[in-house]
PDB file of C-alpha atoms and ligand atoms in Angstrom:
ATOM      1  CA  UNK A   1       0.009   0.005   0.015  1.00 97.00           C
ATOM      2  CA  UNK A   2       1.260   3.473  -0.903  1.00 98.00           C
ATOM      3  CA  UNK A   3      -0.053   6.185   1.445  1.00 98.00           C
ATOM      4  CA  UNK A   4      -0.621   9.713   0.234  1.00 99.00           C
ATOM      5  CA  UNK A   5      -1.602  12.762   2.343  1.00 99.00           C
ATOM      6  CA  UNK A   6      -2.568  16.126   0.987  1.00 99.00           C
ATOM      7  CA  UNK A   7      -2.028  19.131   3.326  1.00 99.00           C
ATOM      8  CA  UNK A   8      -3.185  22.740   3.334  1.00 98.00           C
ATOM      9  CA  UNK A   9      -3.904  25.217   6.137  1.00 98.00           C
ATOM     10  CA  UNK A  10      -7.504  24.598   7.052  1.00 98.00           C
ATOM     11  CA  UNK A  11      -8.247  21.257   5.391  1.00 98.00           C
ATOM     12  CA  UNK A  12     -11.558  22.603   4.147  1.00 98.00           C
ATOM     13  CA  UNK A  13     -10.701  24.084   0.676  1.00 98.00           C
ATOM     14  CA  UNK A  14      -7.570  22.923  -1.153  1.00 98.00           C
ATOM     15  CA  UNK A  15      -6.454  19.638   0.272  1.00 99.00           C
ATOM     16  CA  UNK A  16     -10.032  18.158   0.274  1.00 98.00           C
ATOM     17  CA  UNK A  17     -10.165  19.196  -3.413  1.00 98.00           C
ATOM     18  CA  UNK A  18      -6.861  17.341  -4.073  1.00 99.00           C
ATOM     19  CA  UNK A  19      -7.989  14.319  -2.039  1.00 99.00           C
ATOM     20  CA  UNK A  20     -11.300  14.101  -3.943  1.00 98.00           C
ATOM     21  CA  UNK A  21      -9.679  14.503  -7.343  1.00 99.00           C
ATOM     22  CA  UNK A  22      -6.871  12.057  -6.640  1.00 99.00           C
ATOM     23  CA  UNK A  23      -9.176   9.504  -5.237  1.00 98.00           C
ATOM     24  CA  UNK A  24     -11.286   9.561  -8.390  1.00 98.00           C
ATOM     25  CA  UNK A  25      -8.162   9.219 -10.603  1.00 98.00           C
ATOM     26  CA  UNK A  26      -6.880   6.329  -8.531  1.00 98.00           C
ATOM     27  CA  UNK A  27     -10.322   4.640  -8.697  1.00 98.00           C
ATOM     28  CA  UNK A  28     -10.487   5.187 -12.501  1.00 98.00           C
ATOM     29  CA  UNK A  29      -7.037   3.503 -12.716  1.00 98.00           C
ATOM     30  CA  UNK A  30      -8.317   0.524 -10.654  1.00 98.00           C
ATOM     31  CA  UNK A  31      -5.744   1.194  -7.961  1.00 98.00           C
ATOM     32  CA  UNK A  32      -7.955   1.918  -4.922  1.00 98.00           C
ATOM     33  CA  UNK A  33      -6.623  -1.172  -3.169  1.00 98.00           C
ATOM     34  CA  UNK A  34      -3.076  -0.057  -3.644  1.00 98.00           C
ATOM     35  CA  UNK A  35      -3.187   3.696  -2.844  1.00 98.00           C
ATOM     36  CA  UNK A  36      -4.550   5.083   0.415  1.00 98.00           C
ATOM     37  CA  UNK A  37      -5.479   8.758   0.436  1.00 98.00           C
ATOM     38  CA  UNK A  38      -6.314  11.331   3.030  1.00 98.00           C
ATOM     39  CA  UNK A  39      -5.920  15.057   3.687  1.00 99.00           C
ATOM     40  CA  UNK A  40      -5.115  17.279   6.743  1.00 99.00           C
ATOM     41  CA  UNK A  41      -4.569  20.795   7.738  1.00 98.00           C
ATOM     42  CA  UNK A  42      -1.565  22.379   9.421  1.00 98.00           C
ATOM     43  CA  UNK A  43      -3.901  24.394  11.590  1.00 98.00           C
ATOM     44  CA  UNK A  44      -6.763  23.084  13.736  1.00 98.00           C
ATOM     45  CA  UNK A  45      -9.047  26.080  12.873  1.00 98.00           C
ATOM     46  CA  UNK A  46     -11.776  23.937  11.226  1.00 98.00           C
ATOM     47  CA  UNK A  47     -11.385  20.549  12.905  1.00 98.00           C
ATOM     48  CA  UNK A  48     -14.465  18.380  12.467  1.00 98.00           C
ATOM     49  CA  UNK A  49     -16.041  20.633   9.775  1.00 98.00           C
ATOM     50  CA  UNK A  50     -17.105  19.457   6.319  1.00 98.00           C
ATOM     51  CA  UNK A  51     -15.250  20.837   3.298  1.00 98.00           C
ATOM     52  CA  UNK A  52     -16.026  24.323   2.198  1.00 98.00           C
ATOM     53  CA  UNK A  53     -19.223  24.708   0.051  1.00 98.00           C
ATOM     54  CA  UNK A  54     -17.070  26.014  -2.826  1.00 98.00           C
ATOM     55  CA  UNK A  55     -14.883  22.861  -2.806  1.00 98.00           C
ATOM     56  CA  UNK A  56     -17.934  20.658  -2.610  1.00 98.00           C
ATOM     57  CA  UNK A  57     -19.649  22.542  -5.485  1.00 98.00           C
ATOM     58  CA  UNK A  58     -16.634  22.342  -7.708  1.00 98.00           C
ATOM     59  CA  UNK A  59     -16.049  18.662  -6.970  1.00 98.00           C
ATOM     60  CA  UNK A  60     -19.720  17.953  -7.645  1.00 98.00           C
ATOM     61  CA  UNK A  61     -19.411  19.589 -11.035  1.00 98.00           C
ATOM     62  CA  UNK A  62     -16.938  16.866 -11.824  1.00 98.00           C
ATOM     63  CA  UNK A  63     -19.084  14.107 -10.334  1.00 98.00           C
ATOM     64  CA  UNK A  64     -16.943  13.748  -7.266  1.00 98.00           C
ATOM     65  CA  UNK A  65     -18.661  13.241  -3.870  1.00 97.00           C
ATOM     66  CA  UNK A  66     -16.609  14.232  -0.817  1.00 98.00           C
ATOM     67  CA  UNK A  67     -17.645  13.558   2.795  1.00 98.00           C
ATOM     68  CA  UNK A  68     -14.370  13.995   4.632  1.00 98.00           C
ATOM     69  CA  UNK A  69     -14.129  16.177   7.721  1.00 98.00           C
ATOM     70  CA  UNK A  70     -11.268  18.509   8.545  1.00 98.00           C
ATOM     71  CA  UNK A  71      -8.478  17.183  10.751  1.00 98.00           C
ATOM     72  CA  UNK A  72      -5.137  18.508  11.854  1.00 98.00           C
ATOM     73  CA  UNK A  73      -1.821  17.088  10.670  1.00 98.00           C
ATOM     74  CA  UNK A  74      -0.236  15.100  13.570  1.00 98.00           C
ATOM     75  CA  UNK A  75       3.094  13.325  14.325  1.00 98.00           C
ATOM     76  CA  UNK A  76       1.705   9.873  13.473  1.00 98.00           C
ATOM     77  CA  UNK A  77       1.148  11.115   9.878  1.00 98.00           C
ATOM     78  CA  UNK A  78       4.907  11.366   9.324  1.00 98.00           C
ATOM     79  CA  UNK A  79       5.194   7.617   9.891  1.00 98.00           C
ATOM     80  CA  UNK A  80       1.967   6.470   8.233  1.00 98.00           C
ATOM     81  CA  UNK A  81       2.320   8.410   4.968  1.00 98.00           C
ATOM     82  CA  UNK A  82       4.829   7.840   2.174  1.00 98.00           C
ATOM     83  CA  UNK A  83       4.005  11.128   0.411  1.00 99.00           C
ATOM     84  CA  UNK A  84       2.966  14.306   2.078  1.00 99.00           C
ATOM     85  CA  UNK A  85       1.914  16.919  -0.543  1.00 99.00           C
ATOM     86  CA  UNK A  86       1.687  20.532   0.588  1.00 99.00           C
ATOM     87  CA  UNK A  87      -0.659  23.002  -1.237  1.00 98.00           C
ATOM     88  CA  UNK A  88       1.692  25.974  -0.831  1.00 98.00           C
ATOM     89  CA  UNK A  89       5.154  26.953   0.367  1.00 98.00           C
ATOM     90  CA  UNK A  90       3.795  28.274   3.682  1.00 98.00           C
ATOM     91  CA  UNK A  91       2.156  24.867   4.365  1.00 98.00           C
ATOM     92  CA  UNK A  92       5.400  23.173   3.365  1.00 98.00           C
ATOM     93  CA  UNK A  93       7.352  25.234   5.833  1.00 98.00           C
ATOM     94  CA  UNK A  94       4.898  24.386   8.622  1.00 98.00           C
ATOM     95  CA  UNK A  95       5.139  20.674   7.801  1.00 98.00           C
ATOM     96  CA  UNK A  96       8.948  20.804   7.776  1.00 98.00           C
ATOM     97  CA  UNK A  97       8.960  22.682  11.092  1.00 98.00           C
ATOM     98  CA  UNK A  98       7.093  19.862  12.843  1.00 97.00           C
ATOM     99  CA  UNK A  99       8.654  16.993  10.907  1.00 97.00           C
ATOM    100  CA  UNK A 100      10.389  14.375  13.108  1.00 98.00           C
ATOM    101  CA  UNK A 101      13.975  13.541  12.124  1.00 96.00           C
ATOM    102  CA  UNK A 102      13.171   9.843  11.564  1.00 97.00           C
ATOM    103  CA  UNK A 103      10.350  10.264   8.931  1.00 97.00           C
ATOM    104  CA  UNK A 104      10.728   8.548   5.602  1.00 97.00           C
ATOM    105  CA  UNK A 105       7.851  10.522   4.131  1.00 98.00           C
ATOM    106  CA  UNK A 106       8.623  12.337   0.852  1.00 98.00           C
ATOM    107  CA  UNK A 107       7.463  15.905   1.535  1.00 98.00           C
ATOM    108  CA  UNK A 108       7.006  18.171  -1.546  1.00 98.00           C
ATOM    109  CA  UNK A 109       4.731  20.749  -3.033  1.00 98.00           C
ATOM    110  CA  UNK A 110       1.746  19.223  -4.922  1.00 99.00           C
ATOM    111  CA  UNK A 111       2.485  21.597  -7.845  1.00 98.00           C
ATOM    112  CA  UNK A 112       6.016  20.206  -8.161  1.00 98.00           C
ATOM    113  CA  UNK A 113       4.102  17.546 -10.135  1.00 98.00           C
ATOM    114  CA  UNK A 114       2.200  19.952 -12.324  1.00 98.00           C
ATOM    115  CA  UNK A 115       2.913  20.052 -16.002  1.00 98.00           C
ATOM    116  CA  UNK A 116       0.731  22.818 -17.420  1.00 97.00           C
ATOM    117  CA  UNK A 117       1.799  25.635 -15.041  1.00 97.00           C
ATOM    118  CA  UNK A 118       4.862  27.086 -13.461  1.00 96.00           C
ATOM    119  CA  UNK A 119       2.842  28.236 -10.376  1.00 97.00           C
ATOM    120  CA  UNK A 120       4.188  26.561  -7.270  1.00 98.00           C
ATOM    121  CA  UNK A 121       1.491  27.495  -4.724  1.00 98.00           C
ATOM    122  CA  UNK A 122      -2.118  26.555  -5.098  1.00 98.00           C
ATOM    123  CA  UNK A 123      -3.887  29.972  -4.464  1.00 98.00           C
ATOM    124  CA  UNK A 124      -6.156  29.822  -1.460  1.00 97.00           C
ATOM    125  CA  UNK A 125      -9.798  29.979  -2.601  1.00 98.00           C
ATOM    126  CA  UNK A 126     -10.827  30.693   1.032  1.00 97.00           C
ATOM    127  CA  UNK A 127      -9.694  34.206   0.150  1.00 93.00           C
ATOM    128  CA  UNK A 128      -9.871  34.290  -3.694  1.00 93.00           C
ATOM    129  CA  UNK A 129     -13.155  32.379  -4.236  1.00 97.00           C
ATOM    130  CA  UNK A 130     -11.482  30.709  -7.249  1.00 98.00           C
ATOM    131  CA  UNK A 131     -12.366  27.137  -6.594  1.00 98.00           C
ATOM    132  CA  UNK A 132     -12.521  26.159 -10.284  1.00 98.00           C
ATOM    133  CA  UNK A 133      -8.962  27.430 -10.777  1.00 98.00           C
ATOM    134  CA  UNK A 134      -7.865  25.287  -7.764  1.00 98.00           C
ATOM    135  CA  UNK A 135      -9.537  22.277  -9.448  1.00 98.00           C
ATOM    136  CA  UNK A 136      -7.639  22.818 -12.655  1.00 98.00           C
ATOM    137  CA  UNK A 137      -4.272  23.185 -10.993  1.00 98.00           C
ATOM    138  CA  UNK A 138      -4.837  20.192  -8.681  1.00 98.00           C
ATOM    139  CA  UNK A 139      -6.129  17.972 -11.403  1.00 98.00           C
ATOM    140  CA  UNK A 140      -3.075  18.595 -13.594  1.00 98.00           C
ATOM    141  CA  UNK A 141      -0.746  17.824 -10.735  1.00 98.00           C
ATOM    142  CA  UNK A 142      -2.653  14.827  -9.518  1.00 99.00           C
ATOM    143  CA  UNK A 143      -2.698  13.199 -12.952  1.00 98.00           C
ATOM    144  CA  UNK A 144       1.061  13.548 -13.283  1.00 98.00           C
ATOM    145  CA  UNK A 145       1.648  12.519  -9.645  1.00 98.00           C
ATOM    146  CA  UNK A 146      -0.217   9.255 -10.344  1.00 98.00           C
ATOM    147  CA  UNK A 147       1.934   8.589 -13.351  1.00 98.00           C
ATOM    148  CA  UNK A 148       5.040   9.052 -11.146  1.00 98.00           C
ATOM    149  CA  UNK A 149       3.592   6.870  -8.356  1.00 98.00           C
ATOM    150  CA  UNK A 150       2.776   4.076 -10.838  1.00 98.00           C
ATOM    151  CA  UNK A 151       6.349   4.216 -12.239  1.00 98.00           C
ATOM    152  CA  UNK A 152       7.959   4.421  -8.833  1.00 98.00           C
ATOM    153  CA  UNK A 153       5.981   1.626  -7.247  1.00 98.00           C
ATOM    154  CA  UNK A 154       5.325  -0.518 -10.337  1.00 98.00           C
ATOM    155  CA  UNK A 155       1.530  -0.133  -9.971  1.00 97.00           C
TER     156      UNK A 155
HETATM  157  P1  4NP B 201      -7.438  25.787   2.971  1.00 54.00           P
HETATM  158  O1  4NP B 201      -8.136  27.279   3.041  1.00 54.00           O
HETATM  159  O2  4NP B 201      -6.132  25.879   3.703  1.00 54.00           O
HETATM  160  O3  4NP B 201      -7.266  25.607   1.525  1.00 54.00           O
HETATM  161  O4  4NP B 201      -8.456  24.842   3.620  1.00 54.00           O
HETATM  162  C1  4NP B 201      -8.299  27.959   4.208  1.00 54.00           C
HETATM  163  C2  4NP B 201      -9.303  27.674   5.129  1.00 54.00           C
HETATM  164  C3  4NP B 201      -9.467  28.381   6.256  1.00 54.00           C
HETATM  165  C4  4NP B 201      -8.631  29.398   6.619  1.00 54.00           C
HETATM  166  C5  4NP B 201      -7.583  29.729   5.753  1.00 54.00           C
HETATM  167  C6  4NP B 201      -7.384  28.964   4.577  1.00 54.00           C
HETATM  168  N1  4NP B 201      -8.806  30.177   7.755  1.00 54.00           N
HETATM  169  O5  4NP B 201      -8.000  31.020   8.017  1.00 54.00           O
HETATM  170  O6  4NP B 201      -9.766  29.862   8.545  1.00 54.00           O
END
């Protein structure tokens, strides 16, 4: 099993979007039994809440149902997850600041895997309202990330 965790600040807008998109891509590839997916926030601001209505609406447009609840990143995640994908450089800094020395997790920006953009940070739709733009960026990166995962792990 390969374990993948998407991380943003609140775990209500961007990382649930990435989780939902990636889960659908993995299911379409018939790899749901091989890749486990979750998301979390570096903050605990919204713990227990459903995803933002904008994220849910955009996912729904693409026939993706999402029923996850916000949770905060914790130390166990660094041992359970093989890949931790941050939505922006601020999230990446927070993750690295709390990272234990003995983690084997590969910690990168999600958009390091994007092919159609040179943007590195997924803009935060909590402030911009641009949920569809987030979807496009996330989908591009998730597609390529899945290609890389399949090659790396012979899936
Ligand atoms: P997210 O967006 O990190 O993509 O879930 C945000 C959600 C909530 C807040 C900031 C960003 N907030 O400050 O409450």
